[in-house]
Every structure is written in C-alpha cells, then in structure tokens.
Short mmCIF file of C-alpha atoms in Angstrom, two decimals:
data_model
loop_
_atom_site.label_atom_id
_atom_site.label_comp_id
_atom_site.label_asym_id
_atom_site.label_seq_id
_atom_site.Cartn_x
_atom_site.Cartn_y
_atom_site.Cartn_z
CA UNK U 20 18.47 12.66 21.15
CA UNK U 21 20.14 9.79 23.11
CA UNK U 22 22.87 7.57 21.28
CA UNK U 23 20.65 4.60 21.93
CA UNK U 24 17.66 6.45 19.43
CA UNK U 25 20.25 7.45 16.92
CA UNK U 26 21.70 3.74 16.71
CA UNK U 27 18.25 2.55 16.56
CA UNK U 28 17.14 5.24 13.69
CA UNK U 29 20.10 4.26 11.45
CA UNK U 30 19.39 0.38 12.24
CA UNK U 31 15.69 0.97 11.23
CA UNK U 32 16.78 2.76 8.38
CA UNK U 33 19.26 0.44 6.69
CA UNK U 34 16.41 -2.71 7.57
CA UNK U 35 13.95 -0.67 5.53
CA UNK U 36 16.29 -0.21 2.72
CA UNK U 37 17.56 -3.46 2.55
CA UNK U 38 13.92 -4.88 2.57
CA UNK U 39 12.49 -2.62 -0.16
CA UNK U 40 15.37 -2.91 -2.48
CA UNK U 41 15.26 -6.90 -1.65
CA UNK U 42 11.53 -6.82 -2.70
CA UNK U 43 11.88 -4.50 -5.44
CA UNK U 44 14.45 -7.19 -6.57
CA UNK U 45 11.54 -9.74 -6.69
CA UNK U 46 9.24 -7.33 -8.13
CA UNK U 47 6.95 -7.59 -5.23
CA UNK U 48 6.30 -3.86 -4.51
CA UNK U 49 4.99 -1.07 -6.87
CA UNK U 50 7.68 1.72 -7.24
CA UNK U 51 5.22 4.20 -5.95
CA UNK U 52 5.65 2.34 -2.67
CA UNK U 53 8.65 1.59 -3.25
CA UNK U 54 9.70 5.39 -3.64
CA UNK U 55 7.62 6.25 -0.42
CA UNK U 56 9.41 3.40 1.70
CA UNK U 57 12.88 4.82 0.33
CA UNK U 58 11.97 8.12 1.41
CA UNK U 59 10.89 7.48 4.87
CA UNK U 60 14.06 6.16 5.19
CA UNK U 61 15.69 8.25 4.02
CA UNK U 62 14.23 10.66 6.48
CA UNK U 63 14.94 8.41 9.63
CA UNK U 64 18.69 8.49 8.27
CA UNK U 65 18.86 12.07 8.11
CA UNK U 66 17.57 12.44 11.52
CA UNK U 67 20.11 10.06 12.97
CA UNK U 68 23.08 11.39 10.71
CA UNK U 69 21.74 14.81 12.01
CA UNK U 70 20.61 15.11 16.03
CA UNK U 71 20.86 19.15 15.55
CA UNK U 72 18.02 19.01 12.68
CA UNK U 73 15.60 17.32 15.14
CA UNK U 74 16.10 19.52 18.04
CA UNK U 75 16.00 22.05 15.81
CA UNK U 76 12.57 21.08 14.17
CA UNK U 77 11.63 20.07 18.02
CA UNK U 78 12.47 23.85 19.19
CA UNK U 79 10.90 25.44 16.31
CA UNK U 80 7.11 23.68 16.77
CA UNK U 81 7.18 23.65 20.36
CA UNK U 82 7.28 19.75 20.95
CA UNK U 83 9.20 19.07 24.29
CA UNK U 84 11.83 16.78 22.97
CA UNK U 85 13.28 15.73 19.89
CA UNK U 86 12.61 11.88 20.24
CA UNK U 87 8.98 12.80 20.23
CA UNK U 88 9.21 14.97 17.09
CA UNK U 89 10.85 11.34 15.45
CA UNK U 90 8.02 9.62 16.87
CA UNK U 91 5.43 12.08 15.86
CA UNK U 92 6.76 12.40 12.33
CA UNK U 93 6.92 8.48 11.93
CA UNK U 94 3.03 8.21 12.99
CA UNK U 95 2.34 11.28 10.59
CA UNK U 96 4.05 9.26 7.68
CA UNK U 97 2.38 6.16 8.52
CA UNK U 98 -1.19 7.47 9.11
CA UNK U 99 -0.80 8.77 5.31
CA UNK U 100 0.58 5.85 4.57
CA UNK U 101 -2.89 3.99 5.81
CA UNK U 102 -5.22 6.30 4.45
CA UNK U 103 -3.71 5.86 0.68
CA UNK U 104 -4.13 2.57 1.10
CA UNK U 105 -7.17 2.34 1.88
CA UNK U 106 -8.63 4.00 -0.35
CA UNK U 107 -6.36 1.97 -3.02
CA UNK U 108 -8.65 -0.53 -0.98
CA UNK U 109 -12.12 1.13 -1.58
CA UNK U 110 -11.26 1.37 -5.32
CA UNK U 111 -10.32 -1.98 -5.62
CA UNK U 112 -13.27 -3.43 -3.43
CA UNK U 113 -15.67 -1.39 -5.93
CA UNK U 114 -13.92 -2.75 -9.07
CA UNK U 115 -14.65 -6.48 -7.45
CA UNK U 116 -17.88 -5.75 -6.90
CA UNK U 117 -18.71 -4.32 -10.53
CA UNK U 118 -16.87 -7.39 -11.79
CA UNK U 119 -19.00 -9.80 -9.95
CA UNK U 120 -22.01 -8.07 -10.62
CA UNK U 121 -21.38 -8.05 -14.49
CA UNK U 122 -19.80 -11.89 -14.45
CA UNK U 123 -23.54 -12.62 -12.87
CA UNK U 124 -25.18 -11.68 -15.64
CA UNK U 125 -23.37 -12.98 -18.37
CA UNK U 126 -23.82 -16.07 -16.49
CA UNK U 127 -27.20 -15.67 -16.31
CA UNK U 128 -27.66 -14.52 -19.80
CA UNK U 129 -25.48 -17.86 -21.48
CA UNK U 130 -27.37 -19.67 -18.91
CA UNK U 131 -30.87 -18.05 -20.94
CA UNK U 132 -29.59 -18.67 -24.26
CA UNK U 133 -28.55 -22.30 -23.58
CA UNK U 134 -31.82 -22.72 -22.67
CA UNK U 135 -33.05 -21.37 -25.79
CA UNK U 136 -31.30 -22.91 -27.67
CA UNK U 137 -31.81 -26.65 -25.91
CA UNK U 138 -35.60 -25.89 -26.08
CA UNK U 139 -35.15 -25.36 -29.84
CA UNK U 140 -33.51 -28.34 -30.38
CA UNK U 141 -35.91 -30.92 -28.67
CA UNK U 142 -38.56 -28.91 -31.24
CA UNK U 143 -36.95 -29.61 -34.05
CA UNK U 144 -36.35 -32.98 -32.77
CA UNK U 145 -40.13 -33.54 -31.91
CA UNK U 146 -41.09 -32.27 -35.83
#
C-alpha cells in the first residue's frame, strides 16, 4: 500500500472521528450510528497504522492488491450501511402512513359528531 493511501486512510480516519464526536456533541446522531461510524474508523486506522494486515488479508482472499481489499471493504461497510437504513426507512414510511391514515379518521369522525351535534342544536332551537 503506497504512502500516499496510508496518509489518506489516517486523514479519512481522524475527519470521521472528529465529525461524529462533533455531532455526538450536538446530539445529532443516534449512538448506534454513532458506534458504527467510530468503528469504521477505527478500521481505516488500523489499516493505515498496519500496511502488513492488508496485504495480508489481500494474500489470504486472493484480491490482487491491498488498496483494493481497502476499497472493497469500505463499499462492503457502506452497502450495509445503506441497506439498514433503509429499511429504518421502510419502517418509518409505514409508521407515517398508519399515522395519517388513523389522523383521517378521527378527523372525519369529530368532523361527524360536530355535525351531530350542530344539527341538534338548531332542533332544539327550532322547538
């Protein structure tokens, strides 16, 4: 792994970190993302701190060189990272939609009983 990708790794890494513990700071991020964000870092640290762990890894599954096996682990990481969320996205759209559903009706029902009760009135107005 050239010096260049190391550099770049640890650069990456310390930006992440400072980010999520900035946010985390704010309380903008859930720890559960904050914990995954602090451990892909955590990973691209170890690879940079480490060069002998990625060719390694690289030798051992066959992958030509060890900036690819970075690459490939980072697009493993972050395709997980995409499919958790959206399915945090499919719940959430479903709890919207049962929300809106069920604020529709009670609409419609206080709408119904104001009726009611303004037909009510003009009887006991008219008697």
């Amino acid at each position: 792994m050239s010096g260049i990708m190391r550099i770049l790794l640890v650069l990456v890494s310390i930006g992440t970190t400072w980010w999520i513990l900035h946010k985390i700071r704010k309380s903008k991020v859930k720890m559960e993302d904050a914990i995954f964000w602090m451990f892909f870092s955590g990973l691209l640290l170890i690879l940079a701190i480490f060069p002998q762990l990625s060719f390694y890894l690289s030798d051992l599954l066959g992958i030509d060189s060890p900036a690819n096996l970075v690459f490939l682990m980072i697009i493993c990481l972050l395709l997980e990272k995409i499919f958790t969320l959206s399915i945090v996205v499919s719940q959430l759209e479903e709890k919207v939609s049962v929300l809106s559903s069920e604020v529709a009706i009670r609409t419609q029902d206080e709408d119904t009983r104001l009726k009611e009760l303004e037909e009510k009135q003009k009887d006991s107005k008219q008697s």
